[in-house]
PDB file of C-alpha atoms in Angstrom:
ATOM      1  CA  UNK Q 480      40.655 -19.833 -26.609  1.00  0.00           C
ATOM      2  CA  UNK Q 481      40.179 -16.212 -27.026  1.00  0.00           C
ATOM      3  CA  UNK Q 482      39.341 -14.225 -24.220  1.00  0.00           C
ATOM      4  CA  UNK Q 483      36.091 -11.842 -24.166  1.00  0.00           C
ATOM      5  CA  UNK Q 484      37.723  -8.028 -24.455  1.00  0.00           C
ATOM      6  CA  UNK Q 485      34.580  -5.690 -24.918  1.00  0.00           C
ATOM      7  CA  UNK Q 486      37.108  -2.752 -25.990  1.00  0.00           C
ATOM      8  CA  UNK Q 487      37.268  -4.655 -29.252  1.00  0.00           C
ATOM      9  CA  UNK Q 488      33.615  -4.776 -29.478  1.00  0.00           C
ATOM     10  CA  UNK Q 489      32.420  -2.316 -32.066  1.00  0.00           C
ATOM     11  CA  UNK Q 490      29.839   0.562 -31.321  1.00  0.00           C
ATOM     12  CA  UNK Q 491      26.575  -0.569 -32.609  1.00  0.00           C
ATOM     13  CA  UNK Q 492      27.896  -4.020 -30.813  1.00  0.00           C
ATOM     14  CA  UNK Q 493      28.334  -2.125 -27.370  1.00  0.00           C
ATOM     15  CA  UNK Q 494      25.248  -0.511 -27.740  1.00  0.00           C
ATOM     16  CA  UNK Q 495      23.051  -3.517 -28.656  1.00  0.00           C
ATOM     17  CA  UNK Q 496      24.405  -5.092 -25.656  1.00  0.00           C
ATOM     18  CA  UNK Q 497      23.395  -1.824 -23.128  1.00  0.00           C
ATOM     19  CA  UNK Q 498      19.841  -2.315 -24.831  1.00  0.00           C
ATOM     20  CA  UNK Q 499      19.917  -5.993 -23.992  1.00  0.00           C
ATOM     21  CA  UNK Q 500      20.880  -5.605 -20.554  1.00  0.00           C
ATOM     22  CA  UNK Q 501      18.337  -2.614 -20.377  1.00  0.00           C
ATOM     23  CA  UNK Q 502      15.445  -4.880 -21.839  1.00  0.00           C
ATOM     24  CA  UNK Q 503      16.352  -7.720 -19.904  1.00  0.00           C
ATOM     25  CA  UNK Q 504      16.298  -5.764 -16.431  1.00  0.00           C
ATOM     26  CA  UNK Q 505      13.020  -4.544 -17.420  1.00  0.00           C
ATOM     27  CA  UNK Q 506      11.594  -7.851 -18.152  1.00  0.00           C
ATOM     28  CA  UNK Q 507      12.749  -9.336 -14.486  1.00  0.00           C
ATOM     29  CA  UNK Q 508      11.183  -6.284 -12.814  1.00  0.00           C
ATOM     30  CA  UNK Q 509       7.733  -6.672 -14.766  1.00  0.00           C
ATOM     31  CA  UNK Q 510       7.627 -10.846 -14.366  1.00  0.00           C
ATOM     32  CA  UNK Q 511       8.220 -10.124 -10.427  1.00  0.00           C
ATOM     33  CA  UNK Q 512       6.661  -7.061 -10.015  1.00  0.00           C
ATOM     34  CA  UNK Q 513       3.179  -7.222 -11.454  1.00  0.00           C
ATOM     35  CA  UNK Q 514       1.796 -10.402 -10.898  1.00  0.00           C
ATOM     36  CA  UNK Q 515       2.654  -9.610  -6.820  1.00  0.00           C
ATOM     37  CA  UNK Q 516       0.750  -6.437  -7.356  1.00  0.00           C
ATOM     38  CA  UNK Q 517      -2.001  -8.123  -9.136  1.00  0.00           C
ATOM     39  CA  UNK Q 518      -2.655 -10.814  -6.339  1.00  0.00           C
ATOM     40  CA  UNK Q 519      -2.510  -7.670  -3.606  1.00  0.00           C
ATOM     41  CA  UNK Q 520      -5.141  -6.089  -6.337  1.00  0.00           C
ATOM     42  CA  UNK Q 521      -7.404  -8.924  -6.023  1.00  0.00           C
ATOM     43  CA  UNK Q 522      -7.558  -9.534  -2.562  1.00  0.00           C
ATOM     44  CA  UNK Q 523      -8.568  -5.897  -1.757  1.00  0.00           C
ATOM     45  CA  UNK Q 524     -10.975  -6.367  -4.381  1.00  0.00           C
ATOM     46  CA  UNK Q 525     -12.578  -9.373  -2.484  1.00  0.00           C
ATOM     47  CA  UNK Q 526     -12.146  -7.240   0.748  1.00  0.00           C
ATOM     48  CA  UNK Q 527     -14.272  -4.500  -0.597  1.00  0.00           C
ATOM     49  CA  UNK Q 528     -16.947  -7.073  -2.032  1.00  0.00           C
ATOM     50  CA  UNK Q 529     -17.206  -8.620   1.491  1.00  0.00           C
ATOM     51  CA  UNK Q 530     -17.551  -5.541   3.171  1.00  0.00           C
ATOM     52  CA  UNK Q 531     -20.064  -4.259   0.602  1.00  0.00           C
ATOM     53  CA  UNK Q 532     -22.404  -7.509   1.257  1.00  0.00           C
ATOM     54  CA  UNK Q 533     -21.421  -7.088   5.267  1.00  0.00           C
ATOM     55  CA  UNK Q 534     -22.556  -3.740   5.070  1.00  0.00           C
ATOM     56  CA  UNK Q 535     -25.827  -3.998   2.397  1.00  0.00           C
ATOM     57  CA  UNK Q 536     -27.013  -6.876   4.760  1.00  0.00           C
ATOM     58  CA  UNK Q 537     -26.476  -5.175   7.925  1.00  0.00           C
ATOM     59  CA  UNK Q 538     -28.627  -2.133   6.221  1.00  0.00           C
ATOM     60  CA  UNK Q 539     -31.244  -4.295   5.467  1.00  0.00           C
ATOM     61  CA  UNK Q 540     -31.789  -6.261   8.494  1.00  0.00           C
ATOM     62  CA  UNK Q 541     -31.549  -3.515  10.774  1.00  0.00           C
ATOM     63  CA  UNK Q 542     -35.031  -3.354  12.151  1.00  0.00           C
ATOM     64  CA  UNK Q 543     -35.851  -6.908  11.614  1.00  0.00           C
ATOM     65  CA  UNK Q 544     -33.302  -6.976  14.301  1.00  0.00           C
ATOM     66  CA  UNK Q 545     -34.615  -4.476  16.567  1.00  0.00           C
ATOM     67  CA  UNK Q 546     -38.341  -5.985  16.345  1.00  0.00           C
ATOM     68  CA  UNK Q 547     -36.963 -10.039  16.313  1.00  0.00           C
ATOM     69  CA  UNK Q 548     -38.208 -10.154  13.176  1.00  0.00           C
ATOM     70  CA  UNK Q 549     -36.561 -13.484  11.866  1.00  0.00           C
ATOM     71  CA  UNK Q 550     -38.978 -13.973   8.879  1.00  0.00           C
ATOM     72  CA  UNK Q 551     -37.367 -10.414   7.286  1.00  0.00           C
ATOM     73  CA  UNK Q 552     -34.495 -11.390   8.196  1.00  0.00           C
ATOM     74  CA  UNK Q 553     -34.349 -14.999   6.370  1.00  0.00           C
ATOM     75  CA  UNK Q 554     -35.641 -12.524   3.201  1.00  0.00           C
ATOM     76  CA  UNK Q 555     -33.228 -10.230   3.457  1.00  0.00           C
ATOM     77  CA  UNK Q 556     -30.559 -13.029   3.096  1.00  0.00           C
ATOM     78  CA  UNK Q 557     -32.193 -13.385  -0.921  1.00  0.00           C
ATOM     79  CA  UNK Q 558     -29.884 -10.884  -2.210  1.00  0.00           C
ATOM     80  CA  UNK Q 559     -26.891 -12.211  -0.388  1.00  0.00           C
ATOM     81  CA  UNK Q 560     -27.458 -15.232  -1.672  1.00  0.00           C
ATOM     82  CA  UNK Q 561     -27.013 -14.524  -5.034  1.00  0.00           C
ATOM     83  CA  UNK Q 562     -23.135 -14.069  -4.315  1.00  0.00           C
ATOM     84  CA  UNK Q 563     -21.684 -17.308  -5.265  1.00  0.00           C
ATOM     85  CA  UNK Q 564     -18.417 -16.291  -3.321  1.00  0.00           C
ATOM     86  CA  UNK Q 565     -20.122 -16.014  -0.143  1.00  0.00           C
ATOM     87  CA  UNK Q 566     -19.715 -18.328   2.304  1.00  0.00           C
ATOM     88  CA  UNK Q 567     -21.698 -17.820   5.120  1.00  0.00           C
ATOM     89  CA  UNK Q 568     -24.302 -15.022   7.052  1.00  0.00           C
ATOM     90  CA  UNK Q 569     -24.850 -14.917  10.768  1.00  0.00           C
ATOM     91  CA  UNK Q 570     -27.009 -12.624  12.490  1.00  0.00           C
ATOM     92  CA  UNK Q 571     -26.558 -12.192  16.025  1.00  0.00           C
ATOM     93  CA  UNK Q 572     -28.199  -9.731  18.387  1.00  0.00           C
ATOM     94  CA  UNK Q 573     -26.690  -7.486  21.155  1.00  0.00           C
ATOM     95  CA  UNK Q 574     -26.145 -10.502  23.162  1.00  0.00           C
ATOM     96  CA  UNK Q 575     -24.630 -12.547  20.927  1.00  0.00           C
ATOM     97  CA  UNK Q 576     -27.587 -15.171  20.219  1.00  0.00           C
ATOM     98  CA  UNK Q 577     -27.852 -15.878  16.829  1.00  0.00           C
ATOM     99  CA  UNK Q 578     -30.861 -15.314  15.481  1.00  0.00           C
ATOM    100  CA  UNK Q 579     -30.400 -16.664  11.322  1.00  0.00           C
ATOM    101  CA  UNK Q 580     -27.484 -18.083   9.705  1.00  0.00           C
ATOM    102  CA  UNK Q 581     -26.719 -18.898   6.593  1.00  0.00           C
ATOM    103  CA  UNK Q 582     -24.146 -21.324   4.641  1.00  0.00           C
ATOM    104  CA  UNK Q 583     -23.515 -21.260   0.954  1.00  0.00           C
ATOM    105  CA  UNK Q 584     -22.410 -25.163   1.272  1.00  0.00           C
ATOM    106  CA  UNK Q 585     -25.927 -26.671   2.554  1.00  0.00           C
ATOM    107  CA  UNK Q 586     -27.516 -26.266  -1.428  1.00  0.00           C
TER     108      UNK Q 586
END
Protein backbone atom coordinates (compact mmCIF):
# COMPACT_ATOMS: atom_id res chain seq x y z
CA UNK A 1 0.00 0.00 0.00
CA UNK A 2 1.13 3.37 -0.95
CA UNK A 3 0.85 6.03 1.36
CA UNK A 4 -1.10 9.45 0.49
CA UNK A 5 1.99 12.19 0.04
CA UNK A 6 0.19 15.43 -1.31
CA UNK A 7 3.82 16.89 -2.24
CA UNK A 8 3.58 14.48 -5.14
CA UNK A 9 0.27 15.74 -6.05
CA UNK A 10 0.53 17.92 -9.11
CA UNK A 11 -0.69 21.66 -9.24
CA UNK A 12 -3.94 21.66 -10.98
CA UNK A 13 -4.41 18.39 -8.54
CA UNK A 14 -3.65 20.59 -5.34
CA UNK A 15 -5.72 23.17 -6.50
CA UNK A 16 -8.83 21.14 -7.43
CA UNK A 17 -8.64 19.78 -4.06
CA UNK A 18 -8.50 23.61 -2.20
CA UNK A 19 -11.70 24.21 -4.48
CA UNK A 20 -13.26 21.03 -3.18
CA UNK A 21 -12.66 21.67 0.30
CA UNK A 22 -13.73 25.39 -0.40
CA UNK A 23 -17.10 24.19 -2.09
CA UNK A 24 -17.70 21.66 0.33
CA UNK A 25 -17.37 24.11 3.45
CA UNK A 26 -19.69 26.29 1.71
CA UNK A 27 -22.26 23.73 1.14
CA UNK A 28 -22.29 22.65 5.11
CA UNK A 29 -22.64 26.33 6.05
CA UNK A 30 -25.67 26.94 3.54
CA UNK A 31 -27.55 23.30 4.44
CA UNK A 32 -27.20 24.48 8.29
CA UNK A 33 -27.38 27.93 8.01
CA UNK A 34 -30.41 28.86 5.96
CA UNK A 35 -33.05 26.64 6.64
CA UNK A 36 -32.45 27.81 10.67
CA UNK A 37 -32.78 31.30 9.38
CA UNK A 38 -35.74 30.51 7.34
CA UNK A 39 -37.79 28.88 10.27
CA UNK A 40 -36.69 32.19 12.56
CA UNK A 41 -38.07 34.11 9.20
CA UNK A 42 -41.33 32.49 9.43
CA UNK A 43 -42.15 32.67 12.85
CA UNK A 44 -41.65 36.50 12.98
CA UNK A 45 -43.69 36.50 10.02
CA UNK A 46 -46.61 34.78 11.94
CA UNK A 47 -45.74 37.16 14.90
CA UNK A 48 -46.35 40.20 12.83
CA UNK A 49 -49.65 38.64 11.25
CA UNK A 50 -50.96 38.03 14.82
CA UNK A 51 -50.20 41.26 16.00
CA UNK A 52 -51.62 42.90 12.86
CA UNK A 53 -55.16 41.01 13.46
CA UNK A 54 -54.59 41.78 17.49
CA UNK A 55 -54.20 45.20 16.66
CA UNK A 56 -56.92 45.72 13.46
CA UNK A 57 -59.48 44.05 15.90
CA UNK A 58 -58.68 45.98 18.87
CA UNK A 59 -59.15 49.23 16.41
CA UNK A 60 -62.31 48.15 15.45
CA UNK A 61 -63.99 47.18 18.54
CA UNK A 62 -62.92 50.00 20.46
CA UNK A 63 -66.16 51.77 21.11
CA UNK A 64 -68.31 48.78 20.88
CA UNK A 65 -66.37 48.25 23.99
CA UNK A 66 -66.80 51.45 25.63
CA UNK A 67 -70.75 51.49 24.89
CA UNK A 68 -71.19 47.30 25.63
CA UNK A 69 -71.97 47.07 22.36
CA UNK A 70 -71.71 43.18 21.82
CA UNK A 71 -73.72 43.10 18.51
CA UNK A 72 -70.60 45.37 16.82
CA UNK A 73 -68.53 43.55 18.38
CA UNK A 74 -69.67 39.89 17.08
CA UNK A 75 -69.41 42.01 13.44
CA UNK A 76 -66.31 43.19 13.86
CA UNK A 77 -65.03 39.56 14.38
CA UNK A 78 -66.15 39.10 10.20
CA UNK A 79 -62.87 40.20 9.07
CA UNK A 80 -60.95 38.20 11.59
CA UNK A 81 -62.56 35.45 10.61
CA UNK A 82 -61.45 35.26 7.33
CA UNK A 83 -57.85 34.30 8.72
CA UNK A 84 -57.77 30.64 8.48
CA UNK A 85 -54.65 30.66 10.88
CA UNK A 86 -56.46 32.19 13.61
CA UNK A 87 -57.36 30.42 16.36
CA UNK A 88 -59.28 32.19 18.65
CA UNK A 89 -60.71 36.10 19.68
CA UNK A 90 -61.62 37.13 23.18
CA UNK A 91 -62.82 40.36 24.15
CA UNK A 92 -62.68 41.26 27.62
CA UNK A 93 -63.42 44.57 29.30
CA UNK A 94 -61.47 46.55 32.00
CA UNK A 95 -62.48 44.01 34.43
CA UNK A 96 -61.69 41.14 32.81
CA UNK A 97 -65.36 39.79 31.88
CA UNK A 98 -65.47 38.60 28.62
CA UNK A 99 -67.78 40.02 26.66
CA UNK A 100 -67.41 37.82 22.87
CA UNK A 101 -65.17 35.09 22.04
CA UNK A 102 -64.44 33.46 19.26
CA UNK A 103 -62.89 29.89 18.16
CA UNK A 104 -61.83 28.99 14.69
CA UNK A 105 -62.50 25.11 15.70
CA UNK A 106 -66.45 25.36 16.46
CA UNK A 107 -67.22 25.58 12.23
Amino acid sequence: MIPFNIRHLGLRTKLALIVSVIIGLISIFIFVYFPQRHREQEMEGTAARAKSIAVMTAFNVGAAILFDDTTTIHEAFGAARENKDLMYIIVQDKQGVILASYSGDKE
